[in-house]
CSV table of C-alpha atoms in Angstrom, one decimal:
chain,number,residue,atom,x,y,z
A,1,MET,CA,2.4,42.8,62.9
A,2,ASN,CA,3.4,39.3,63.7
A,3,ASP,CA,-0.2,38.3,62.4
A,4,LEU,CA,0.4,40.1,59.5
A,5,LEU,CA,3.8,38.7,58.8
A,6,GLN,CA,2.4,35.1,59.2
A,7,ILE,CA,-0.4,35.5,57.0
A,8,ARG,CA,2.1,36.8,53.9
A,9,ALA,CA,4.1,34.1,54.6
A,10,ARG,CA,1.5,32.0,54.3
A,11,LEU,CA,0.2,33.0,51.3
A,12,SER,CA,3.6,33.0,49.6
A,13,ALA,CA,4.3,29.4,50.2
A,14,VAL,CA,1.1,28.6,49.0
A,15,ALA,CA,1.7,30.4,46.1
A,16,ILE,CA,5.0,28.9,45.4
A,17,LEU,CA,3.9,25.3,46.6
A,18,LEU,CA,0.9,25.8,43.8
A,19,LEU,CA,3.4,26.9,41.2
A,20,LEU,CA,5.9,24.1,41.9
A,21,GLY,CA,2.9,21.6,42.0
A,22,GLY,CA,1.6,23.1,38.6
A,23,TRP,CA,5.4,23.0,36.8
A,24,VAL,CA,5.5,19.7,38.1
A,25,VAL,CA,1.9,18.0,36.5
A,26,GLN,CA,2.2,20.8,33.6
A,27,GLY,CA,2.7,17.8,31.1
A,28,PHE,CA,-0.4,16.0,32.1
A,29,LEU,CA,-2.9,19.0,32.6
A,30,PRO,CA,-4.4,18.3,29.1
A,31,LEU,CA,-4.7,14.6,30.1
A,32,LEU,CA,-6.3,16.0,33.4
A,33,ALA,CA,-8.4,18.1,31.7
A,34,TRP,CA,-9.8,15.3,29.1
A,35,ALA,CA,-11.1,13.4,31.8
A,36,VAL,CA,-12.6,15.7,33.8
A,37,VAL,CA,-14.9,16.6,30.3
A,38,LEU,CA,-15.5,13.1,30.1
A,39,ALA,CA,-16.9,12.7,33.9
A,40,ILE,CA,-18.7,15.9,33.4
A,41,SER,CA,-20.2,14.4,30.5
A,42,THR,CA,-20.9,10.8,31.3
A,43,TRP,CA,-22.0,11.8,35.0
A,44,PRO,CA,-25.3,11.2,34.3
A,45,ILE,CA,-24.3,7.9,32.7
A,46,TYR,CA,-22.7,7.1,36.0
A,47,ASN,CA,-25.2,8.0,38.2
A,48,ARG,CA,-27.8,5.6,36.6
A,49,LEU,CA,-25.3,2.8,36.7
A,50,LEU,CA,-25.0,3.0,40.3
A,51,ALA,CA,-28.8,3.0,40.6
A,52,SER,CA,-28.9,0.2,39.1
A,53,LYS,CA,-30.1,-3.4,40.8
A,54,GLU,CA,-26.9,-5.1,39.7
A,55,LEU,CA,-24.2,-2.1,40.8
A,56,HIS,CA,-26.6,-0.6,43.2
A,57,GLY,CA,-24.0,1.5,45.7
A,58,LYS,CA,-20.7,-0.5,44.5
A,59,VAL,CA,-18.8,2.4,43.2
A,60,THR,CA,-15.7,1.3,42.4
A,61,TRP,CA,-17.3,-1.6,40.6
A,62,GLY,CA,-19.5,1.3,38.3
A,63,ALA,CA,-16.3,3.2,37.8
A,64,VAL,CA,-14.5,0.3,36.8
A,65,ALA,CA,-17.1,-0.8,34.2
A,66,LEU,CA,-18.0,2.6,32.9
A,67,THR,CA,-14.3,3.4,32.5
A,68,LEU,CA,-13.6,0.3,30.7
A,69,PHE,CA,-16.9,0.9,28.5
A,70,ILE,CA,-15.9,4.3,26.9
A,71,GLY,CA,-12.2,2.5,26.6
A,72,ALA,CA,-14.0,0.2,24.7
A,73,ILE,CA,-15.6,2.3,22.3
A,74,ILE,CA,-13.0,4.3,21.7
A,75,LEU,CA,-10.4,1.5,21.0
A,76,ALA,CA,-12.1,-1.4,19.1
A,77,PRO,CA,-12.6,0.8,16.1
A,78,LEU,CA,-9.5,2.7,15.6
A,79,SER,CA,-7.5,-1.0,16.9
A,80,TYR,CA,-10.0,-2.7,14.1
A,81,GLY,CA,-8.7,0.5,11.6
A,82,LEU,CA,-4.9,0.3,12.2
A,83,VAL,CA,-5.2,-3.6,11.8
A,84,LYS,CA,-6.4,-3.0,8.1
A,85,LEU,CA,-3.9,-0.2,7.9
A,86,PHE,CA,-1.1,-2.3,8.9
A,87,ALA,CA,-2.2,-5.2,6.4
A,88,GLU,CA,-2.3,-2.5,3.7
A,89,ALA,CA,1.2,-1.1,4.6
A,90,GLU,CA,2.5,-4.8,4.4
A,91,ALA,CA,0.7,-5.6,1.2
A,92,LEU,CA,2.5,-2.2,0.2
A,93,GLY,CA,5.9,-2.9,1.1
A,94,GLN,CA,5.7,-6.6,-1.0
A,95,TRP,CA,4.6,-3.7,-4.2
A,96,LEU,CA,7.4,-2.1,-3.5
A,97,MET,CA,9.5,-5.0,-3.3
A,98,GLU,CA,8.2,-6.6,-6.9
A,99,ALA,CA,8.7,-3.0,-8.3
A,100,GLN,CA,12.5,-2.8,-7.6
A,101,LYS,CA,12.3,-6.5,-9.6
A,102,THR,CA,10.8,-5.7,-12.5
A,103,GLY,CA,8.8,-2.3,-12.5
A,104,ILE,CA,5.4,-2.2,-12.3
A,105,PRO,CA,3.2,-1.4,-15.9
A,106,PRO,CA,0.4,1.4,-15.2
A,107,PRO,CA,-2.9,0.1,-14.6
A,108,ASP,CA,-6.0,0.0,-17.1
A,109,TRP,CA,-7.8,2.6,-15.1
A,110,LEU,CA,-5.0,5.5,-15.1
A,111,GLU,CA,-5.4,6.1,-18.8
A,112,ALA,CA,-8.7,6.1,-18.4
A,113,MET,CA,-8.9,9.6,-16.0
A,114,PRO,CA,-10.3,12.4,-17.5
A,115,MET,CA,-8.4,14.9,-18.6
A,116,ILE,CA,-5.0,13.9,-16.7
A,117,GLY,CA,-5.6,10.0,-18.0
A,118,THR,CA,-2.0,10.3,-20.5
A,119,SER,CA,-0.1,12.6,-18.6
A,120,ALA,CA,-0.6,10.2,-15.5
A,121,LYS,CA,0.6,7.4,-17.6
A,122,GLU,CA,3.4,9.3,-18.6
A,123,PHE,CA,4.4,9.6,-15.1
A,124,TRP,CA,4.0,6.4,-13.8
A,125,VAL,CA,5.9,4.7,-16.7
A,126,LYS,CA,8.8,7.4,-15.8
A,127,SER,CA,8.9,6.4,-12.2
A,128,LEU,CA,7.8,3.1,-12.2
A,129,GLY,CA,7.5,1.5,-15.3
A,130,SER,CA,10.9,-0.2,-15.5
A,131,LYS,CA,13.2,-1.2,-13.1
A,132,GLU,CA,15.9,1.4,-13.0
A,133,ALA,CA,12.7,4.0,-12.9
A,134,ALA,CA,11.4,1.9,-9.9
A,135,ASN,CA,14.8,2.1,-8.0
A,136,SER,CA,15.3,5.8,-8.8
A,137,THR,CA,12.1,6.7,-7.7
A,138,LEU,CA,12.2,4.4,-4.2
A,139,HIS,CA,15.6,5.7,-3.6
A,140,TRP,CA,14.6,9.4,-3.7
A,141,LEU,CA,11.6,8.4,-1.2
A,142,SER,CA,14.4,7.0,1.1
A,143,THR,CA,16.6,9.5,1.1
A,144,SER,CA,14.0,12.5,1.1
A,145,GLY,CA,12.9,11.1,4.4
A,146,ALA,CA,9.3,10.2,2.9
A,147,LEU,CA,9.5,6.5,3.9
A,148,GLY,CA,10.8,7.6,7.5
A,149,TYR,CA,7.5,9.0,8.6
A,150,THR,CA,6.5,5.5,9.0
A,151,LYS,CA,8.6,5.5,12.3
A,152,VAL,CA,7.3,9.0,13.3
A,153,PHE,CA,3.8,8.0,13.0
A,154,ALA,CA,4.6,4.6,14.8
A,155,GLY,CA,6.1,6.6,17.6
A,156,GLN,CA,2.9,9.3,18.1
A,157,LEU,CA,0.8,6.3,17.9
A,158,MET,CA,2.7,4.7,20.7
A,159,GLN,CA,2.3,8.2,22.7
A,160,ARG,CA,-1.1,8.8,21.9
A,161,LEU,CA,-1.7,5.3,23.6
A,162,VAL,CA,0.1,5.9,26.9
A,163,SER,CA,-1.9,9.8,26.9
A,164,PHE,CA,-5.1,7.6,26.4
A,165,LEU,CA,-4.7,5.3,28.9
A,166,ILE,CA,-3.7,8.0,31.3
A,167,ILE,CA,-7.2,9.8,30.8
A,168,LEU,CA,-8.4,6.4,31.6
A,169,LEU,CA,-6.8,6.4,35.2
A,170,VAL,CA,-7.8,9.7,35.9
A,171,LEU,CA,-11.5,9.4,35.0
A,172,LEU,CA,-11.8,6.0,36.9
A,173,PHE,CA,-10.3,8.1,39.7
A,174,VAL,CA,-12.7,11.3,39.4
A,175,TYR,CA,-15.7,8.1,39.1
A,176,GLN,CA,-14.7,7.1,42.1
A,177,HIS,CA,-14.3,10.0,44.4
A,178,GLY,CA,-16.4,12.5,42.2
A,179,ASP,CA,-19.6,13.4,44.6
A,180,THR,CA,-16.4,14.3,47.3
A,181,LEU,CA,-14.7,16.5,44.6
A,182,SER,CA,-17.9,18.5,43.6
A,183,ARG,CA,-18.6,19.3,46.7
A,184,GLN,CA,-15.3,20.9,47.5
A,185,VAL,CA,-15.5,22.6,44.3
A,186,LEU,CA,-18.8,23.7,45.1
A,187,ALA,CA,-18.4,24.6,48.4
A,188,SER,CA,-14.9,26.5,47.7
A,189,SER,CA,-16.7,28.5,45.0
A,190,ARG,CA,-19.5,29.5,47.0
A,191,ARG,CA,-16.8,30.5,49.8
A,192,ILE,CA,-15.1,32.3,47.5
A,193,PHE,CA,-17.3,33.9,45.0
A,194,GLY,CA,-20.8,33.8,46.2
A,195,ASP,CA,-24.0,31.9,45.2
A,196,ILE,CA,-23.1,33.2,41.8
A,197,GLY,CA,-19.8,31.2,41.5
A,198,VAL,CA,-22.1,28.6,41.9
A,199,ARG,CA,-24.0,28.9,39.1
A,200,TYR,CA,-21.2,29.7,36.8
A,201,LEU,CA,-19.9,26.4,37.7
A,202,LEU,CA,-23.0,24.6,36.9
A,203,HIS,CA,-23.7,27.1,33.5
A,204,ALA,CA,-19.9,25.8,32.6
A,205,ALA,CA,-20.8,21.8,33.7
A,206,ALA,CA,-24.0,22.7,31.1
A,207,ALA,CA,-21.7,23.9,28.3
A,208,VAL,CA,-19.3,20.5,28.7
A,209,ARG,CA,-22.2,18.5,28.6
A,210,GLY,CA,-24.0,20.1,26.0
A,211,THR,CA,-20.9,20.0,23.6
A,212,VAL,CA,-20.4,16.2,24.1
A,213,ASN,CA,-23.9,15.7,23.6
A,214,GLY,CA,-23.6,17.6,20.2
A,215,MET,CA,-20.6,16.0,19.0
A,216,MET,CA,-21.9,12.7,19.4
A,217,LEU,CA,-25.1,13.3,18.1
A,218,ILE,CA,-23.2,14.4,15.5
A,219,GLY,CA,-21.3,11.6,15.3
A,220,ILE,CA,-23.9,8.9,15.2
A,221,VAL,CA,-26.0,10.6,12.6
A,222,LYS,CA,-23.3,11.0,10.2
A,223,GLY,CA,-21.9,7.8,10.8
A,224,LEU,CA,-25.3,6.3,9.8
A,225,LEU,CA,-25.7,8.6,6.9
A,226,LEU,CA,-22.4,8.0,5.4
A,227,GLY,CA,-22.5,4.2,6.2
A,228,VAL,CA,-25.5,4.2,4.1
A,229,GLY,CA,-23.3,6.3,1.2
A,230,TYR,CA,-20.9,3.6,1.4
A,231,HIS,CA,-23.1,0.8,0.8
A,232,LEU,CA,-24.6,2.4,-1.9
A,233,ALA,CA,-21.3,3.2,-3.0
A,234,GLY,CA,-20.2,-0.6,-3.1
A,235,LEU,CA,-17.2,-0.1,-0.4
A,236,GLY,CA,-17.1,-3.5,1.5
A,237,HIS,CA,-17.3,-3.5,5.4
A,238,PRO,CA,-19.9,0.0,5.5
A,239,ALA,CA,-21.0,-0.6,9.0
A,240,ILE,CA,-17.2,-0.3,10.1
A,241,LEU,CA,-16.5,2.4,8.0
A,242,GLY,CA,-19.6,4.3,9.3
A,243,THR,CA,-18.4,3.3,12.8
A,244,LEU,CA,-15.2,4.9,12.3
A,245,THR,CA,-16.7,7.9,10.3
A,246,GLY,CA,-18.9,9.1,13.3
A,247,ILE,CA,-15.6,8.9,15.9
A,248,PHE,CA,-13.8,11.0,13.7
A,249,ALA,CA,-17.1,13.1,12.9
A,250,MET,CA,-17.0,14.3,16.6
A,251,ILE,CA,-14.4,16.1,15.6
A,252,PRO,CA,-15.3,19.2,13.1
A,253,PHE,CA,-14.2,18.7,9.8
A,254,ALA,CA,-12.2,15.5,10.7
A,255,ALA,CA,-14.8,13.4,9.1
A,256,LYS,CA,-13.7,14.0,5.5
A,257,LEU,CA,-10.2,11.8,6.2
A,258,ILE,CA,-12.6,8.5,6.0
A,259,PHE,CA,-15.2,9.6,3.3
A,260,GLY,CA,-12.1,11.2,1.3
A,261,ALA,CA,-9.7,8.5,1.9
A,262,CYS,CA,-13.2,6.0,0.8
A,263,SER,CA,-13.5,8.2,-2.4
A,264,LEU,CA,-9.6,8.0,-3.3
A,265,VAL,CA,-10.6,4.1,-3.1
A,266,LEU,CA,-13.3,4.5,-5.4
A,267,ALA,CA,-11.4,6.5,-7.9
A,268,ALA,CA,-8.4,4.2,-8.1
A,269,GLU,CA,-10.9,1.3,-9.2
A,270,SER,CA,-12.2,3.4,-11.9
A,271,HIS,CA,-15.7,4.6,-10.0
A,272,PHE,CA,-15.0,7.7,-10.6
A,273,THR,CA,-19.1,8.7,-10.9
A,274,ALA,CA,-19.5,6.9,-7.4
A,275,ALA,CA,-16.3,8.7,-5.4
A,276,ILE,CA,-17.4,12.3,-7.0
A,277,VAL,CA,-20.6,11.7,-5.4
A,278,LEU,CA,-19.6,10.4,-2.5
A,279,PHE,CA,-17.4,13.0,-1.7
A,280,SER,CA,-19.8,15.7,-2.5
A,281,TYR,CA,-22.2,14.1,-0.3
A,282,GLY,CA,-19.6,13.7,2.8
A,283,MET,CA,-18.6,17.6,2.2
A,284,VAL,CA,-22.4,18.8,2.3
A,285,LEU,CA,-23.1,16.7,5.7
A,286,THR,CA,-19.5,18.2,7.2
A,287,LEU,CA,-20.4,21.5,6.4
A,288,ILE,CA,-23.8,21.5,7.7
A,289,ALA,CA,-23.4,19.7,10.6
A,290,ASP,CA,-20.0,21.3,11.5
A,291,ASN,CA,-21.2,24.6,10.6
A,292,TYR,CA,-24.9,24.9,11.7
A,293,VAL,CA,-26.5,21.8,13.7
A,294,ARG,CA,-23.4,21.5,15.8
A,295,PRO,CA,-23.6,25.6,17.1
A,296,VAL,CA,-27.2,24.9,17.6
A,297,LEU,CA,-27.3,21.5,19.8
A,298,ILE,CA,-24.3,23.1,22.0
A,299,GLY,CA,-26.0,26.7,22.3
A,300,ASN,CA,-29.7,25.5,23.1
A,301,ALA,CA,-28.0,23.3,25.5
A,302,VAL,CA,-26.5,26.6,27.6
A,303,LYS,CA,-28.9,29.2,25.7
A,304,LEU,CA,-26.2,30.6,23.9
A,305,PRO,CA,-26.5,32.5,20.8
A,306,PHE,CA,-25.3,30.8,17.6
A,307,ILE,CA,-22.9,33.0,16.6
A,308,TRP,CA,-21.2,33.1,20.0
A,309,THR,CA,-21.4,29.2,19.9
A,310,LEU,CA,-19.7,28.9,16.8
A,311,LEU,CA,-17.2,31.7,17.9
A,312,GLY,CA,-16.5,29.3,21.1
A,313,ILE,CA,-15.9,26.2,18.6
A,314,PHE,CA,-13.3,27.5,16.2
A,315,GLY,CA,-11.7,29.9,18.4
A,316,GLY,CA,-11.3,27.4,21.2
A,317,MET,CA,-10.1,24.6,19.0
A,318,GLU,CA,-7.7,27.4,17.4
A,319,ALA,CA,-6.4,28.5,20.9
A,320,PHE,CA,-6.2,25.2,22.6
A,321,GLY,CA,-6.4,22.8,20.1
A,322,LEU,CA,-8.8,19.6,20.1
A,323,LEU,CA,-9.4,20.6,23.8
A,324,GLY,CA,-10.8,24.0,22.8
A,325,LEU,CA,-13.6,22.1,21.2
A,326,PHE,CA,-15.2,21.9,24.7
A,327,LEU,CA,-13.2,25.1,26.4
A,328,GLY,CA,-14.3,27.5,23.7
A,329,PRO,CA,-18.1,27.2,24.2
A,330,THR,CA,-17.6,26.7,27.9
A,331,LEU,CA,-16.1,30.1,28.1
A,332,MET,CA,-18.5,32.1,25.7
A,333,ALA,CA,-21.2,30.4,28.4
A,334,VAL,CA,-20.1,31.7,31.2
A,335,LEU,CA,-19.2,35.0,29.1
A,336,MET,CA,-22.4,35.4,28.4
A,337,SER,CA,-23.8,34.5,32.0
A,338,ILE,CA,-21.6,37.3,33.5
A,339,TRP,CA,-23.3,39.8,30.6
A,340,ARG,CA,-26.5,39.0,31.7
A,341,ASP,CA,-25.9,39.5,35.6
A,342,TRP,CA,-24.4,42.5,34.5
A,343,ILE,CA,-27.2,44.0,32.2
A,344,GLU,CA,-29.8,42.7,35.1
A,345,ASP,CA,-27.7,45.0,37.7
A,346,ILE,CA,-27.8,47.7,35.6
A,347,GLY,CA,-31.7,47.2,35.2
A,348,LYS,CA,-32.2,47.2,38.8
A,349,SER,CA,-30.1,49.9,39.5
A,350,ALA,CA,-31.9,52.4,37.1
């Protein structure tokens, strides 16, 4: 009787401690999940790095090198884009100051726009054509809170930067202790669920790795193809724009933010044909890559049917946000493994 009470007390204490621990780190759980996803997807690269002559057996230096490399790949293009964005924001601020003093006449290309040129010119004159109109428009913007979005954007940007640094710190820890952690997780799974639990974990890891590989391949190909499109359209710095597009293309339908903005720039410069062709070209690439190529790449990595891969990607993103891009296909892969084992057991018992 006393032994039973002790077992219940230990289980209750463990459950309470687990709940308290989860409550303490609940705000960091998505960041921990991101670090684990990055570690799983880049673990083969990490092993090759440790096997090299320069870093043979030097776990800490290998972990630091790969972590810094991943951080540089993501931060370098984004930093360049932010520098350009702040430069454009400064130019916009000077433009608004000039507008408050004298007003700004409509540009020549505005009236040349098909169908809406005359209406657009009239709207411009009413909004910015004179000193009084410009002051009235800018006052409305400031009172409506439109200009206040800049502070919100800056705050969100700083928060994302801190979160990314935390992810890199956790990733460094996972690299250093990954072998020990993986053995402990596999041993615990084998003890609780048996060998079948280990197989499901391996399927989940393969799904994560396949998702990341599909993302990277889609990003690289779309970045290259749209980089060529930027060059043919006459945009400046097509290589940088292609790199930014490739990074955004890893997220389904996010690349349209880059080629859509480039199309607007071309339209503002009166290159309407180039703007329409570039936007159409980007949309066709995005639809093909995100609706067909990406699910096929991920599904082939874990032998998951196309429709379930597609539902896993978009359903996961709807349920878990961007992290669902990995969790969705992973859950579908594990469920498909369970389903296949179930059908196999039925066939054996029949």
